[in-house]
XYZ file of C-alpha atoms in Angstrom:
176
model
C 136.831 68.732 134.781
C 137.971 71.775 132.822
C 141.231 73.452 133.725
C 141.089 77.195 133.242
C 144.240 78.877 132.051
C 144.914 82.249 133.523
C 147.385 84.724 132.127
C 149.992 85.220 134.812
C 152.686 87.791 134.312
C 154.653 89.061 137.324
C 154.205 92.768 138.023
C 151.435 93.076 135.451
C 148.135 94.941 135.545
C 144.868 92.989 135.445
C 141.165 93.727 135.133
C 138.837 91.535 137.224
C 135.118 90.909 137.484
C 134.044 89.066 140.631
C 130.392 88.094 141.172
C 128.249 86.988 144.032
C 126.542 83.657 143.536
C 123.153 85.324 144.043
C 123.083 88.030 141.381
C 119.983 89.572 142.992
C 121.776 90.247 146.261
C 122.964 93.612 147.551
C 125.448 91.983 149.914
C 128.520 93.833 148.664
C 127.162 97.339 149.221
C 125.269 96.321 152.368
C 128.579 95.148 153.867
C 130.866 97.651 152.126
C 132.830 98.428 155.299
C 133.620 94.745 155.808
C 134.668 94.428 152.164
C 136.943 97.482 152.459
C 138.464 96.154 155.676
C 139.038 92.764 154.059
C 140.765 94.314 151.055
C 142.949 96.508 153.317
C 144.009 93.502 155.402
C 144.747 91.456 152.287
C 146.839 94.263 150.782
C 148.870 94.534 153.984
C 149.856 90.839 153.745
C 149.883 90.503 149.945
C 150.500 93.957 148.420
C 148.972 95.163 145.173
C 148.081 98.566 143.771
C 144.431 99.399 143.177
C 144.274 101.303 139.896
C 140.444 101.289 139.870
C 137.644 99.586 141.766
C 133.875 99.783 141.655
C 131.608 97.777 143.915
C 128.019 97.170 142.811
C 125.386 95.333 144.843
C 126.141 91.888 143.362
C 129.516 92.185 141.619
C 132.644 94.269 141.395
C 135.181 95.294 138.798
C 138.722 96.292 139.552
C 142.081 96.928 137.979
C 145.117 95.893 140.000
C 148.837 96.161 139.399
C 150.854 93.466 141.133
C 154.351 93.998 142.556
C 157.402 93.209 140.431
C 158.090 89.494 140.466
C 154.606 88.602 141.709
C 151.798 87.142 139.587
C 149.672 85.523 142.315
C 146.390 87.382 142.008
C 144.571 84.080 142.671
C 145.904 84.001 146.245
C 144.716 87.555 146.824
C 141.197 86.772 145.569
C 141.085 83.607 147.660
C 142.014 85.572 150.789
C 139.534 88.397 150.062
C 136.642 86.070 149.280
C 137.302 83.777 152.248
C 137.842 86.558 154.800
C 134.754 88.467 153.675
C 132.527 85.371 153.758
C 133.893 84.189 157.111
C 132.694 87.320 158.875
C 129.130 87.227 157.521
C 126.292 85.418 159.295
C 125.558 81.994 157.827
C 122.146 82.544 156.286
C 122.547 81.118 152.777
C 121.169 77.734 151.743
C 123.977 75.444 150.606
C 123.945 72.772 147.942
C 125.454 69.366 148.657
C 128.454 70.307 146.526
C 129.021 73.561 148.430
C 128.750 71.745 151.764
C 131.202 69.043 150.677
C 133.721 71.693 149.543
C 133.327 73.730 152.722
C 132.025 76.705 150.742
C 129.718 79.397 152.028
C 127.559 79.854 148.912
C 128.281 83.571 148.703
C 130.667 83.907 145.750
C 130.647 82.462 142.279
C 133.528 80.000 142.228
C 135.348 81.598 139.375
C 136.048 85.166 138.391
C 136.989 86.797 135.143
C 140.450 88.221 134.697
C 142.069 90.018 131.795
C 145.752 90.852 131.449
C 145.981 94.509 130.443
C 147.865 94.762 127.152
C 148.665 98.451 126.695
C 147.684 101.988 127.675
C 144.540 101.973 125.487
C 143.383 98.666 127.014
C 144.116 100.039 130.495
C 142.064 103.195 129.891
C 139.138 101.216 128.397
C 138.931 98.848 131.356
C 139.175 101.607 133.952
C 136.482 103.589 132.123
C 134.319 100.456 131.904
C 134.597 99.882 135.646
C 133.725 103.480 136.478
C 130.745 103.530 134.055
C 129.262 100.312 135.429
C 126.875 101.848 138.018
C 125.434 104.002 135.227
C 125.155 101.006 132.900
C 123.124 99.097 135.504
C 120.840 102.055 136.192
C 122.014 102.502 139.764
C 122.694 106.226 139.280
C 122.027 108.975 136.753
C 125.637 110.180 136.832
C 128.864 108.268 137.478
C 129.858 110.714 140.207
C 126.742 109.772 142.203
C 127.890 106.192 142.892
C 129.690 106.177 146.267
C 131.462 102.793 145.993
C 133.940 103.664 143.283
C 137.522 104.776 142.840
C 136.112 107.334 140.392
C 136.124 109.880 143.231
C 139.839 109.290 143.861
C 140.506 109.667 140.118
C 138.590 112.964 140.025
C 140.686 114.191 142.966
C 143.853 113.231 141.089
C 142.693 115.113 137.973
C 142.240 111.975 135.850
C 138.539 112.715 135.185
C 136.447 115.864 135.410
C 133.680 115.521 138.007
C 130.992 115.470 135.294
C 132.670 112.759 133.182
C 130.177 110.417 131.570
C 127.449 112.565 133.046
C 124.444 110.482 132.086
C 123.314 107.457 130.118
C 122.155 109.515 127.148
C 125.661 110.930 126.676
C 127.243 107.537 127.187
C 125.139 105.794 124.541
C 125.371 108.617 121.976
C 129.123 108.917 122.422
C 129.030 112.564 123.550
C 130.645 111.854 126.918
C 134.299 112.645 127.577
């Protein structure tokens, strides 16, 4: 069995992509309040700063900064995924492997993480997360997607409200 190496640096900032097992599902937005509650509860026990987060129907992207001396993002994801799944009705069909592992069949087992290297890398990953609903055709403008930290960033003056206004601008490079 392969052993995946994860970059772990205490107090660092990371970009994550976490997917549902069923990529055609809308489970994350359908149960957005439960997801938010789960993240809040996890942060109260295992603090981290949310730099950016966007939730799409079947996956999410986020940028977190961990506390000084702490590199255990894996624990946080385990808690979030488990607590979210535990509170959903058991409607999914499980494979033998999932049953033997005590899994719910909601999440992909692994997730993608990237250790942020510098300010440019940070900005690119936050922009990528915020553009994602536009990329997937879920909205015509980034500001129209409700499940995104983009709105918080606009309020803080990080982005203008019309940033990355539409797909045409995004693909031609005319967007801010």
